[in-house]
Amino acid sequence: MLSYFKVNAVYQIFSLLILLILVRLPVYLVGLPQLIPELQWMLVGEQINKGFVMYSEIWDNTAPLSALVYAGLDGLFGRSQIVYQVAALTFASIQVIYFNVMINNRDVLSKRNYIPGLIYLLFLNISFDCCTLSPVLMATTFVLMSFGTLVRQISRLQSTDEVFEIGFLIGIASLFYPPACIFILWAMASLVLFSGANIRQYSLAIFGFLFPLLLTALYFYLDGTYSAFYRNFVSSVFQIRQYNLNDFKSLLLTLIIPFSLGILGFLRLVNTFGFNNFQVRCQQVMMLWAIAGVVSIGLMPFLAPMQFIIFVPALAFFTINFFNSFKKQWLAELIFLGVFGTVLLIHYQAVYSTGNNSFEQLKNLKLSEKSDVKIKNKKVLVLGNGMEEYKNNYAATPYLNWNLAKYELENLDNYDNVISILRNFEKDSPDIIIDKVNLAPKLFKRIPALERRYKLVEKGVYRRV
């Protein structure tokens, strides 16, 4: 397979696209498990299309541009998992092609071929959750484009005002996926160390990064919802974490191959000679990318292989050098085929596996197929963690994200919270309240008007009368 993609011909772009589709086709045919975050993104898009304002009338920490994309998909296609998969395939295709073409056109490596795209393609399929339209997938597209612009700056003797574009693209990426904001530090460090930029150009890059962020903040300020924007989005980036030991275990098993190959490639690179100064600088920039990725882990809202897509460009870059370092090409080919097969096995087993095994992926993020509450096509409010009840129903009230909602719903001794809850119920009353934390009795005691509207039909389930 490596020897095939070593041929430097334009038709290889189509070969990469066909291979990407073939790799994902088996999981598309059997049907991907739906994830809790995926359903949450769909509900956000659905609520926006109903006319509710993000953050003030929809309490969720999905980034603004991601929410806008989800709203657009919902407006065109409704709540569809297939549409998310097709959109994710589109973003993946753009990244694979851009990464390979950029490396070839800029002579980042010693030889031009399509192995970079092949490695990138493989690492984008380390787990089935990478096949959905996640914020990190969309954000990585723009950070990768900023790398392409940065490479152009490094290849010149002196930087130009294109550095604004670097900061701007990272700012856009941050509005898709907040942890991507760490990469402005990567960009600034790269410009300082490997380009001839001056202070004005550093300032221009920082302004480019801040420009889309400030425009977004200004929009919510003029809309009168800045406080909700800050509380439910900005501050939540540093507060909300949903880590689970089981997710961590499956995560390590999934990521061990790409990270091991990336580290081995980096170590081989240290002892390899024959690169020109520009290529060495590009290698150092990618090393800084990997460091920025490690720092961004602390801002990840939950643990899943999809969150580590931000590492794929750096891991693919160093893995290329690992396979290029073999003198015996048949050995490199054999090792790659083994890696390719193992990665696909990990990818497919999470979809095709029916039993409970120690390698089953993302058990805590998969949407449970079984729910104790049999309700369909109703407006529902869930008090507590879990999204299963929303699968065949609609969200009501702003309290979509329990991690954000509980600060108001559980603090009923605050008079302002009580008034806010009542207003939210009056504006968008749920047909069903599903109480998983035994909060409804206290809520009804504080707000008798709600108690008169709802009747207990079974344990933890209240129906509007």
Coordinates of C-alpha atoms in Angstrom, one line a residue, residues 52 379 397-399 418-430 447 449-450 453-454 464:
F52 CA -34.5 30.2 20.9
K379 CA -41.5 18.1 25.1
T397 CA -37.0 25.0 28.8
P398 CA -33.4 26.3 28.5
Y399 CA -32.1 23.6 30.8
V418 CA -37.0 30.9 41.4
I419 CA -38.3 33.8 39.3
S420 CA -36.1 32.8 36.4
I421 CA -37.2 29.2 36.6
L422 CA -40.9 30.1 36.6
R423 CA -40.4 32.4 33.5
N424 CA -38.6 29.7 31.7
F425 CA -41.3 27.2 32.3
E426 CA -44.0 29.7 31.2
K427 CA -42.1 30.4 28.0
D428 CA -41.5 26.7 27.0
S429 CA -43.4 24.4 29.3
P430 CA -42.4 20.7 29.1
I447 CA -43.0 27.3 43.0
A449 CA -47.8 27.4 40.4
L450 CA -45.8 24.5 38.9
R453 CA -49.6 22.1 36.5
Y454 CA -47.9 18.7 36.9
R464 CA -48.5 18.2 32.6

